[in-house]
Amino acid sequence: MIQQVSDFELELMKIIWKNNGTALYAEITEALDKKGLHATKNTIISLLSRLISKGYLTTNKIGRRNRYTALVSEGEYQEAQTAAFIDKIYEGNVSGLVSTLIQKNMFSPEEYEELLKHWEGGGKD
């Protein structure tokens, strides 16, 4: 089971995922700055260490620098979090989620068409 992460830990993971699943500390801090997210070096290192202990990342030294590599893909994370959300909020009833999305107009006609194509194709992308 994939452990829960904090919002800031998720931001770190998103940066690493967008960088083909691997990033140096300097690349991570640069991406955080571009997003307008600021934290101290100790905080970032602490959160990266936490992600390592949770099994999301591994690290290896390149000289004096650390390269962080994702052990969990973005798709795996999304799948686990979606399943947990459906279980928690809809007691495992996916149709309840879909009904809410439809009733509250939470997706566009284009997204609806995309879903129809997905279902008609047997769920294959």
PDB file of N, CA, C and O in Angstrom, residues 16 18 27 34 37 51 58 67 70 79-80 97 106 109 115:
ATOM      1  N   ILE A  16       9.910  15.841  -9.341  1.00  0.00           N
ATOM      2  CA  ILE A  16      10.748  14.704  -9.739  1.00  0.00           C
ATOM      3  C   ILE A  16      10.092  13.942 -10.880  1.00  0.00           C
ATOM      4  O   ILE A  16      10.761  13.576 -11.860  1.00  0.00           O
ATOM      5  N   LYS A  18       8.049  15.108 -13.154  1.00  0.00           N
ATOM      6  CA  LYS A  18       8.142  15.928 -14.372  1.00  0.00           C
ATOM      7  C   LYS A  18       9.548  15.937 -14.951  1.00  0.00           C
ATOM      8  O   LYS A  18       9.735  16.271 -16.109  1.00  0.00           O
ATOM      9  N   GLU A  27      17.965  21.068  -8.885  1.00  0.00           N
ATOM     10  CA  GLU A  27      16.845  21.091  -9.831  1.00  0.00           C
ATOM     11  C   GLU A  27      15.514  21.184  -9.090  1.00  0.00           C
ATOM     12  O   GLU A  27      14.589  21.870  -9.529  1.00  0.00           O
ATOM     13  N   LYS A  34      10.301  28.411  -9.062  1.00  0.00           N
ATOM     14  CA  LYS A  34       9.455  28.759 -10.209  1.00  0.00           C
ATOM     15  C   LYS A  34       7.970  28.647  -9.863  1.00  0.00           C
ATOM     16  O   LYS A  34       7.152  29.365 -10.414  1.00  0.00           O
ATOM     17  N   LEU A  37       7.054  28.375  -4.395  1.00  0.00           N
ATOM     18  CA  LEU A  37       7.050  27.631  -3.135  1.00  0.00           C
ATOM     19  C   LEU A  37       8.434  27.752  -2.511  1.00  0.00           C
ATOM     20  O   LEU A  37       9.430  27.398  -3.129  1.00  0.00           O
ATOM     21  N   LEU A  51      10.345  11.117   2.288  1.00  0.00           N
ATOM     22  CA  LEU A  51       9.879  10.407   1.086  1.00  0.00           C
ATOM     23  C   LEU A  51      10.710   9.146   0.833  1.00  0.00           C
ATOM     24  O   LEU A  51      10.180   8.137   0.359  1.00  0.00           O
ATOM     25  N   THR A  58      14.556   7.020  -3.852  1.00  0.00           N
ATOM     26  CA  THR A  58      15.870   6.521  -3.471  1.00  0.00           C
ATOM     27  C   THR A  58      16.846   7.630  -3.830  1.00  0.00           C
ATOM     28  O   THR A  58      16.513   8.531  -4.598  1.00  0.00           O
ATOM     29  N   ARG A  67      21.289  12.680  -6.087  1.00  0.00           N
ATOM     30  CA  ARG A  67      20.289  12.507  -7.144  1.00  0.00           C
ATOM     31  C   ARG A  67      19.158  11.697  -6.528  1.00  0.00           C
ATOM     32  O   ARG A  67      19.366  10.619  -5.984  1.00  0.00           O
ATOM     33  N   ALA A  70      12.564   8.561  -8.291  1.00  0.00           N
ATOM     34  CA  ALA A  70      11.245   8.080  -7.860  1.00  0.00           C
ATOM     35  C   ALA A  70      11.180   6.554  -7.938  1.00  0.00           C
ATOM     36  O   ALA A  70      11.597   5.959  -8.934  1.00  0.00           O
ATOM     37  N   GLU A  79      -3.385   6.246  -8.915  1.00  0.00           N
ATOM     38  CA  GLU A  79      -4.273   5.083  -8.796  1.00  0.00           C
ATOM     39  C   GLU A  79      -4.555   4.758  -7.330  1.00  0.00           C
ATOM     40  O   GLU A  79      -5.710   4.552  -6.938  1.00  0.00           O
ATOM     41  N   ALA A  80      -3.519   4.737  -6.503  1.00  0.00           N
ATOM     42  CA  ALA A  80      -3.692   4.417  -5.085  1.00  0.00           C
ATOM     43  C   ALA A  80      -4.512   5.481  -4.373  1.00  0.00           C
ATOM     44  O   ALA A  80      -5.396   5.162  -3.570  1.00  0.00           O
ATOM     45  N   LEU A  97     -19.244   8.457  -7.360  1.00  0.00           N
ATOM     46  CA  LEU A  97     -18.302   9.499  -7.782  1.00  0.00           C
ATOM     47  C   LEU A  97     -18.667  10.024  -9.162  1.00  0.00           C
ATOM     48  O   LEU A  97     -18.749  11.233  -9.371  1.00  0.00           O
ATOM     49  N   MET A 106     -18.824  18.738 -13.541  1.00  0.00           N
ATOM     50  CA  MET A 106     -17.421  18.870 -13.188  1.00  0.00           C
ATOM     51  C   MET A 106     -16.472  18.416 -14.286  1.00  0.00           C
ATOM     52  O   MET A 106     -15.270  18.401 -14.085  1.00  0.00           O
ATOM     53  N   PRO A 109     -17.740  18.740 -21.961  1.00  0.00           N
ATOM     54  CA  PRO A 109     -18.233  17.821 -22.991  1.00  0.00           C
ATOM     55  C   PRO A 109     -17.092  17.051 -23.670  1.00  0.00           C
ATOM     56  O   PRO A 109     -17.252  15.871 -23.984  1.00  0.00           O
ATOM     57  N   LEU A 115     -14.145  10.070 -22.165  1.00  0.00           N
ATOM     58  CA  LEU A 115     -14.523   8.942 -21.305  1.00  0.00           C
ATOM     59  C   LEU A 115     -15.342   7.910 -22.075  1.00  0.00           C
ATOM     60  O   LEU A 115     -15.126   6.704 -21.926  1.00  0.00           O
TER      61      LEU A 115
END
